[in-house]
Amino acid sequence: EGMTVSELAKRTGESTVTLQDILVNVGEKAESEFEPLSIDVAELVAMEVGINARRIHSNEGAELLPRPPVVTVMGHVDHGKTSLLDALRQTSVAAKEAGGITQHLGAFVVDMSSGASITFLDTPGHAAFSAMRARGAAVTDIVVLVVAADDGVMRQTLEAMSHAKAANVPIVVAINKCDKPAANPDRVKIQLASEGLQLEEMGGDVQVVEVSAVQKTGLDNLEEALLLQAEMMNLKARIDGPAQAYVVEARLDKGRGPLATAIVKAGTLVCGQYVVIGSEWGRIRAIRDMIGKLAVQARPAMPVEIEGLKGLPMAGDDIIVVESEERAKMLSAGRKRKFEKDRLRKISEGIETLETCEDGDEEQLPKRVEMPIIVKADVQGTVQAVTDALRTLNSPQLYVNIVHVGVGPISHSDVDLAQACGACIVGFNVKSPPSSISQAAIQASIKIMMHRVIYHLLEDVGNLIVDKAPGTS
Ligand code: GDP
């Protein structure tokens, strides 16, 4: 808080002059080098120079208090991740008091009679974990690696180990299905050890617990192990001050609008505050805990559902608190611009990654050919019809990426954009562009397709795909 331009320059490695220019660009005054900036202005400026702003948030000087661990359950498909989460959820005191009914928030807390508690992310699997990490959300403190005692270590078990290792998150192993006659926990341990996991009973520090999610045995041992792990990690957070939080799940509710499940990492989130979430913003209208009870505030590691957002955020988005609506809008707009710029850059570099990941089996998809397309049409309805039709061409081999749509004739800026992202341009039911534009397109090797019949358009695009992707013909 209260960082100056000069300090920001040190942290970002940019010159103060550059930063002052950016300040003006985002509509701020050009402050003197030694004038403190508010957190969100500092963040916005840092963002504009490509620094992930979370890093510049400072907890210096704040009092840190112990906080509960946030745990993700991972493992091979069918090894019992979901069953284990269900069983753990039922061990919570609050869940018992609420008659076992908790709403699905994407996370839940197990509070134990000892007073300790553990927060579990309720979306098992690697895709969720990777998606969060890809957005820089270091939400998970500990991974529970579920391995079925009869099946042993499988492909996704190893994947989960790699994910945890890459994220530098410690593992606690839960050998599940120990009730089964074919269960052989010792074999699993040997397998894990041979994969490089330093198990505690072999002199390492990875705890192993034998459980049965179905018979609900060993669950308290698992919880104890997680608390012990958390204790060793000395997890602490600042409680006072503005919250830093992450979205773990978001959905659109017909009556209540966009809802997000948030987990606070530091500080306290309070009802009524203005927040920026990813590139969206809002004012927190209501906070609910996992049994649906209204709360006034949320503290570190407490999963809550927040209401009052203007748009739907994504899992892994960060949440920051800002002081006013104006700030929230400004930061949100700044981030939208930045995301759009990044997106266009990625498209032009041809590294647009596809969100095809389904839980677990995300890999080994055949390489998809991406086809960026710009659509111009006479009226909005036609634009929609044309983009819908083009999207029907999507397949495991082909990704039709509609990078831009618009009403009206093909313009110079369409050609520029097409050039930037290697797209072709579809003009549907519009006048042919003047020769200056078609010449520019030819020079930039941009294909323009003019059509009045959807069927012909699809045929034309289909031919283009065959050209683009040798091997599909
Ligand atoms: P996930 O794919 O990892 O989420 O696995 P599920 O939780 O869906 O479990 C897969 C199957 O294993 C289901 O039929 C469960 O009933 C069964 N299962 C899960 N845990 C246990 C267990 O502890 N013992 C036994 N016998 N079966 C289990």
XYZ file of C-alpha atoms in Angstrom, residues 29-450:
422
model
C -2.296 12.243 -13.019
C 1.401 12.065 -13.735
C 2.451 11.792 -10.116
C 5.884 12.754 -8.970
C 8.244 9.860 -8.462
C 7.825 9.967 -4.742
C 4.075 10.333 -4.607
C 2.418 7.197 -3.246
C -0.043 5.474 -5.606
C -3.056 3.543 -4.452
C -2.803 -0.235 -4.736
C -5.065 -0.534 -7.731
C -3.422 2.245 -9.682
C -0.069 0.607 -8.948
C -1.519 -2.695 -10.067
C -2.960 -1.285 -13.242
C 0.340 0.319 -14.143
C 2.237 -2.850 -13.358
C -0.211 -4.814 -15.456
C 0.341 -2.537 -18.406
C 4.036 -3.362 -18.348
C 3.194 -7.033 -18.204
C 4.007 -7.726 -14.608
C 1.671 -9.980 -12.767
C 0.522 -7.501 -10.227
C -0.201 -9.969 -7.470
C 3.475 -10.033 -6.816
C 3.596 -6.415 -5.881
C 0.936 -6.639 -3.238
C 2.744 -6.326 -0.026
C 2.037 -7.948 3.287
C 4.935 -6.252 4.933
C 4.328 -5.204 8.454
C 0.943 -6.910 8.768
C 0.294 -9.337 11.569
C 0.152 -12.895 10.266
C -2.065 -15.494 11.900
C -2.334 -19.239 11.284
C -4.901 -20.168 8.650
C -6.454 -23.474 7.579
C -4.906 -25.350 4.649
C -6.621 -25.459 1.264
C -6.544 -28.972 -0.132
C -7.132 -30.395 -3.621
C -7.883 -34.067 -4.206
C -6.230 -35.627 -7.243
C -5.684 -39.093 -8.623
C -6.585 -41.570 -11.323
C -10.137 -41.787 -12.599
C -12.324 -44.143 -10.538
C -9.850 -44.313 -7.675
C -12.419 -42.585 -5.472
C -11.782 -38.841 -5.497
C -15.456 -37.941 -5.542
C -16.378 -40.566 -2.976
C -13.610 -39.378 -0.700
C -14.718 -35.748 -0.955
C -18.295 -36.777 -0.171
C -17.155 -38.767 2.830
C -14.942 -35.953 4.099
C -17.716 -33.407 3.668
C -19.912 -35.440 5.960
C -17.307 -35.410 8.727
C -17.694 -31.667 9.155
C -19.371 -30.448 12.317
C -21.188 -27.721 10.394
C -22.390 -30.224 7.831
C -23.760 -32.407 10.590
C -25.549 -29.464 12.160
C -27.035 -28.524 8.817
C -28.344 -32.060 8.494
C -25.575 -32.962 6.087
C -26.952 -30.547 3.525
C -24.355 -28.265 2.083
C -24.739 -26.533 -1.202
C -22.327 -27.213 -3.958
C -19.952 -24.294 -3.970
C -16.856 -25.821 -5.453
C -15.275 -25.902 -2.022
C -16.175 -26.877 1.521
C -14.746 -26.662 4.989
C -14.321 -29.562 7.345
C -14.362 -28.139 10.830
C -13.275 -30.566 13.467
C -14.299 -30.808 17.082
C -10.751 -29.782 17.988
C -11.517 -26.381 16.489
C -9.160 -26.887 13.579
C -10.460 -26.822 10.045
C -9.491 -27.816 6.526
C -10.774 -26.346 3.277
C -11.264 -28.775 0.409
C -11.650 -27.777 -3.196
C -14.592 -29.750 -4.441
C -13.646 -30.095 -8.073
C -11.379 -33.085 -8.219
C -9.074 -33.632 -11.089
C -6.175 -32.252 -12.938
C -7.983 -29.969 -15.308
C -9.267 -27.805 -12.468
C -5.875 -27.722 -10.811
C -4.102 -26.837 -14.049
C -6.680 -24.243 -15.008
C -6.150 -22.494 -11.716
C -2.408 -22.667 -11.997
C -2.493 -21.417 -15.553
C -4.151 -18.272 -14.259
C -1.529 -17.912 -11.583
C -3.824 -18.886 -8.753
C -1.792 -20.623 -6.121
C -4.843 -21.689 -4.197
C -3.873 -25.187 -3.198
C -1.579 -25.743 -0.242
C -1.680 -29.527 -0.180
C -2.616 -32.219 -2.698
C -4.301 -35.398 -1.503
C -3.163 -38.049 -3.935
C -5.817 -40.745 -4.063
C -4.598 -44.179 -5.153
C -6.878 -47.209 -5.180
C -5.374 -49.987 -3.116
C -6.387 -52.624 -5.625
C -5.472 -50.774 -8.792
C -2.251 -49.149 -7.722
C -0.365 -46.379 -9.446
C -1.798 -45.507 -12.849
C -1.163 -42.939 -15.557
C -3.151 -40.140 -13.943
C -1.593 -40.900 -10.567
C 1.752 -40.039 -12.112
C 0.274 -36.998 -13.801
C -1.067 -35.767 -10.502
C 2.361 -36.230 -8.946
C 3.903 -34.149 -11.720
C 1.307 -31.428 -11.327
C 1.914 -31.227 -7.599
C 5.646 -31.221 -8.070
C 5.545 -28.525 -10.738
C 3.404 -26.380 -8.475
C 5.660 -27.099 -5.537
C 2.713 -28.372 -3.519
C 3.319 -31.173 -1.010
C 1.416 -34.436 -1.302
C -0.384 -36.493 1.305
C -1.197 -39.941 -0.063
C -4.596 -41.494 0.590
C -4.608 -45.162 -0.313
C -8.311 -45.703 -0.915
C -10.555 -48.759 -1.233
C -8.665 -50.501 1.554
C -11.893 -52.384 2.308
C -11.601 -54.364 -0.905
C -10.374 -57.944 -0.698
C -7.925 -57.257 -3.500
C -6.494 -54.245 -1.664
C -2.736 -54.253 -1.408
C -1.577 -50.999 0.197
C 2.010 -52.177 0.547
C 2.291 -52.723 -3.163
C 0.990 -49.169 -3.741
C 3.604 -47.780 -1.364
C 6.393 -49.568 -3.169
C 5.103 -48.281 -6.486
C 4.937 -44.717 -5.193
C 8.402 -44.939 -3.715
C 9.793 -46.233 -6.967
C 8.238 -43.205 -8.666
C 10.316 -41.004 -6.436
C 7.839 -40.157 -3.690
C 9.706 -39.972 -0.379
C 7.292 -41.774 1.907
C 7.451 -41.087 5.597
C 7.744 -44.717 6.639
C 10.771 -44.987 4.396
C 12.487 -41.998 5.932
C 10.933 -39.283 3.755
C 8.317 -36.685 4.578
C 5.301 -37.743 2.514
C 2.572 -39.077 4.774
C 0.508 -42.055 3.690
C -2.927 -42.842 5.083
C -5.024 -45.903 4.359
C -8.701 -45.119 3.934
C -11.969 -46.389 2.613
C -14.256 -43.706 1.263
C -17.140 -46.139 1.107
C -16.787 -47.573 4.606
C -15.681 -44.157 5.886
C -12.631 -45.515 7.656
C -9.339 -43.720 8.083
C -10.896 -40.325 7.374
C -9.886 -38.874 10.718
C -6.332 -40.101 10.146
C -6.321 -38.375 6.803
C -7.556 -35.142 8.363
C -4.915 -35.396 11.087
C -2.242 -35.952 8.464
C -3.396 -32.876 6.567
C -3.322 -30.753 9.696
C 0.141 -32.019 10.532
C 1.305 -31.193 7.030
C -0.240 -27.746 7.341
C 1.463 -27.230 10.655
C 4.831 -28.098 9.148
C 4.176 -25.584 6.397
C 3.383 -22.917 8.958
C 0.539 -21.525 6.895
C -0.242 -17.996 7.883
C -2.191 -15.105 6.524
C -2.853 -11.515 7.256
C -6.406 -11.239 8.590
C -6.842 -7.491 8.683
C -7.013 -5.265 5.675
C -8.337 -5.621 2.159
C -8.840 -9.141 0.897
C -6.890 -10.919 -1.760
C -8.934 -13.859 -2.912
C -9.439 -16.320 -5.738
C -12.437 -17.602 -7.610
C -12.714 -21.370 -7.459
C -16.019 -21.638 -9.248
C -18.504 -19.334 -10.915
C -21.996 -19.730 -12.237
C -24.911 -17.719 -13.489
C -28.029 -17.814 -11.349
C -31.292 -16.780 -12.998
C -32.433 -14.646 -10.086
C -29.206 -13.616 -8.427
C -27.000 -13.063 -11.451
C -23.340 -14.055 -11.600
C -22.185 -15.910 -8.496
C -18.638 -16.791 -7.622
C -17.207 -19.059 -5.004
C -14.233 -17.306 -3.545
C -11.496 -18.375 -1.212
C -9.764 -15.581 0.592
C -5.981 -15.861 0.699
C -5.325 -12.866 2.875
C -7.282 -10.122 4.548
C -11.026 -10.021 4.993
C -13.660 -9.719 2.321
C -16.578 -7.631 3.516
C -20.097 -7.227 2.214
C -20.548 -3.945 0.359
C -16.994 -3.731 -0.932
C -16.125 -2.993 -4.531
C -14.112 -5.748 -6.123
C -12.356 -6.479 -9.367
C -12.431 -10.139 -10.328
C -10.274 -11.083 -13.258
C -11.495 -8.517 -15.738
C -14.965 -8.192 -14.239
C -16.047 -6.008 -11.378
C -18.877 -5.716 -8.929
C -20.021 -4.670 -5.531
C -20.494 -7.479 -3.066
C -24.189 -7.592 -2.311
C -24.210 -10.804 -0.291
C -21.758 -13.311 1.109
C -22.932 -16.844 1.881
C -21.101 -19.645 3.590
C -21.157 -23.243 2.501
C -24.421 -24.043 4.194
C -26.032 -21.067 2.537
C -26.057 -18.823 5.581
C -25.543 -15.115 5.006
C -22.245 -13.843 6.350
C -20.964 -10.315 6.747
C -17.409 -11.159 5.881
C -15.032 -13.898 4.774
C -11.658 -14.644 6.290
C -8.673 -16.553 4.930
C -9.363 -20.099 3.660
C -13.116 -19.710 4.120
C -14.964 -20.571 0.917
C -17.891 -18.256 0.326
C -20.317 -17.506 -2.399
C -20.394 -13.880 -3.410
C -23.162 -12.075 -5.204
C -23.260 -8.712 -6.935
C -20.880 -9.142 -9.862
C -21.467 -7.467 -13.198
C -20.074 -10.334 -15.214
C -19.178 -13.973 -14.877
C -15.597 -14.529 -13.745
C -13.576 -17.698 -14.306
C -12.078 -20.218 -11.937
C -8.637 -19.031 -10.977
C -9.428 -15.329 -11.365
C -8.065 -13.187 -8.606
C -10.227 -10.897 -6.549
C -8.999 -7.597 -5.267
C -10.791 -4.979 -3.281
C -10.798 -1.404 -4.510
C -12.054 1.714 -2.852
C -14.727 2.925 -5.265
C -16.966 2.005 -8.152
C -14.954 4.278 -10.384
C -11.742 2.426 -9.548
C -13.393 -0.928 -10.039
C -14.624 0.073 -13.481
C -11.288 1.525 -14.456
C -9.332 -1.520 -13.404
C -11.805 -3.865 -15.014
C -11.656 -1.939 -18.278
C -7.866 -1.856 -18.128
C -7.740 -5.599 -17.637
C -10.201 -6.231 -20.443
C -7.993 -4.220 -22.771
C -4.938 -6.092 -21.606
C -6.588 -9.520 -22.005
C -7.796 -8.606 -25.460
C -4.324 -7.474 -26.466
C -2.822 -10.668 -25.094
C -5.424 -12.730 -26.851
C -4.751 -11.107 -30.194
C -1.039 -11.507 -29.676
C -1.482 -15.182 -28.906
C -3.648 -15.679 -31.947
C -1.080 -14.011 -34.159
C 1.644 -16.135 -32.659
C -0.536 -19.138 -33.321
C -0.392 -20.400 -29.778
C -4.037 -19.990 -28.889
C -4.621 -22.916 -26.611
C -7.925 -24.646 -26.631
C -10.032 -25.247 -23.636
C -10.835 -28.786 -24.520
C -9.603 -30.253 -21.266
C -12.091 -32.532 -19.668
C -11.224 -33.817 -16.275
C -8.190 -36.034 -16.405
C -8.066 -37.201 -19.942
C -7.116 -33.879 -21.410
C -3.997 -34.996 -23.151
C -3.372 -37.004 -26.262
C -5.849 -35.128 -28.357
C -4.847 -35.041 -31.968
C -3.450 -31.681 -32.980
C -6.282 -29.372 -33.960
C -5.913 -27.034 -36.844
C -7.033 -23.583 -35.928
C -8.834 -21.457 -38.430
C -9.220 -17.826 -37.394
C -12.119 -16.118 -39.170
C -13.499 -12.601 -39.240
C -17.190 -12.337 -40.084
C -18.857 -9.258 -41.555
C -22.533 -9.334 -42.499
C -25.407 -7.035 -43.355
C -27.355 -7.279 -40.088
C -26.754 -8.630 -36.596
C -29.048 -11.597 -37.169
C -27.042 -12.679 -40.179
C -23.789 -12.275 -38.271
C -25.175 -14.693 -35.703
C -26.437 -17.164 -38.298
C -23.114 -17.142 -40.114
C -20.983 -17.607 -37.000
C -23.256 -20.409 -35.800
C -22.974 -22.117 -39.161
C -19.193 -21.760 -39.195
C -18.932 -23.225 -35.722
C -20.707 -26.372 -36.885
C -17.476 -27.123 -38.730
C -15.680 -27.559 -35.417
C -14.329 -31.034 -34.889
C -11.529 -32.722 -32.971
C -9.311 -31.789 -35.918
C -10.568 -28.296 -36.574
C -11.146 -25.261 -34.444
C -12.992 -22.407 -36.125
C -11.909 -19.400 -34.144
C -14.201 -16.431 -34.775
C -11.832 -13.640 -33.894
C -14.065 -10.743 -34.809
C -17.596 -10.106 -36.023
C -19.286 -6.983 -37.248
C -22.142 -5.479 -39.181
C -21.270 -3.682 -42.409
C -18.848 -3.974 -45.301
C -15.314 -5.253 -44.972
C -13.063 -2.421 -43.871
C -9.381 -1.629 -43.762
C -9.258 -2.412 -40.083
C -10.732 -5.860 -40.757
C -7.841 -6.475 -43.103
C -5.345 -5.232 -40.526
C -6.817 -7.500 -37.887
C -6.876 -10.437 -40.278
C -3.225 -9.844 -40.951
C -2.421 -9.668 -37.254
C -4.061 -12.985 -36.525
C -3.638 -14.839 -39.759
C -7.389 -14.899 -40.302
C -9.509 -15.036 -43.391
C -12.478 -12.716 -43.815
C -16.020 -13.682 -44.594
C -18.329 -11.063 -46.078
C -21.916 -12.233 -46.045
C -24.678 -10.307 -47.785
C -22.497 -7.221 -47.911
C -21.205 -5.122 -50.794
C -17.875 -6.096 -52.270
C -15.139 -4.030 -50.678
C -13.593 -1.210 -52.728
C -10.525 -2.202 -54.693
C -8.151 -0.469 -52.271
C -9.240 -2.932 -49.615
C -9.220 -6.009 -51.796
C -5.756 -5.014 -53.038
C -4.493 -4.652 -49.486
C -5.905 -8.074 -48.691
C -4.227 -9.647 -51.680
C -0.934 -8.083 -50.732
C -1.193 -9.442 -47.227
C -2.269 -12.862 -48.573
C -5.571 -12.624 -46.789
C -8.409 -14.583 -48.226
C -11.714 -12.776 -48.525
C -14.810 -14.868 -49.118
C -17.951 -13.120 -50.316
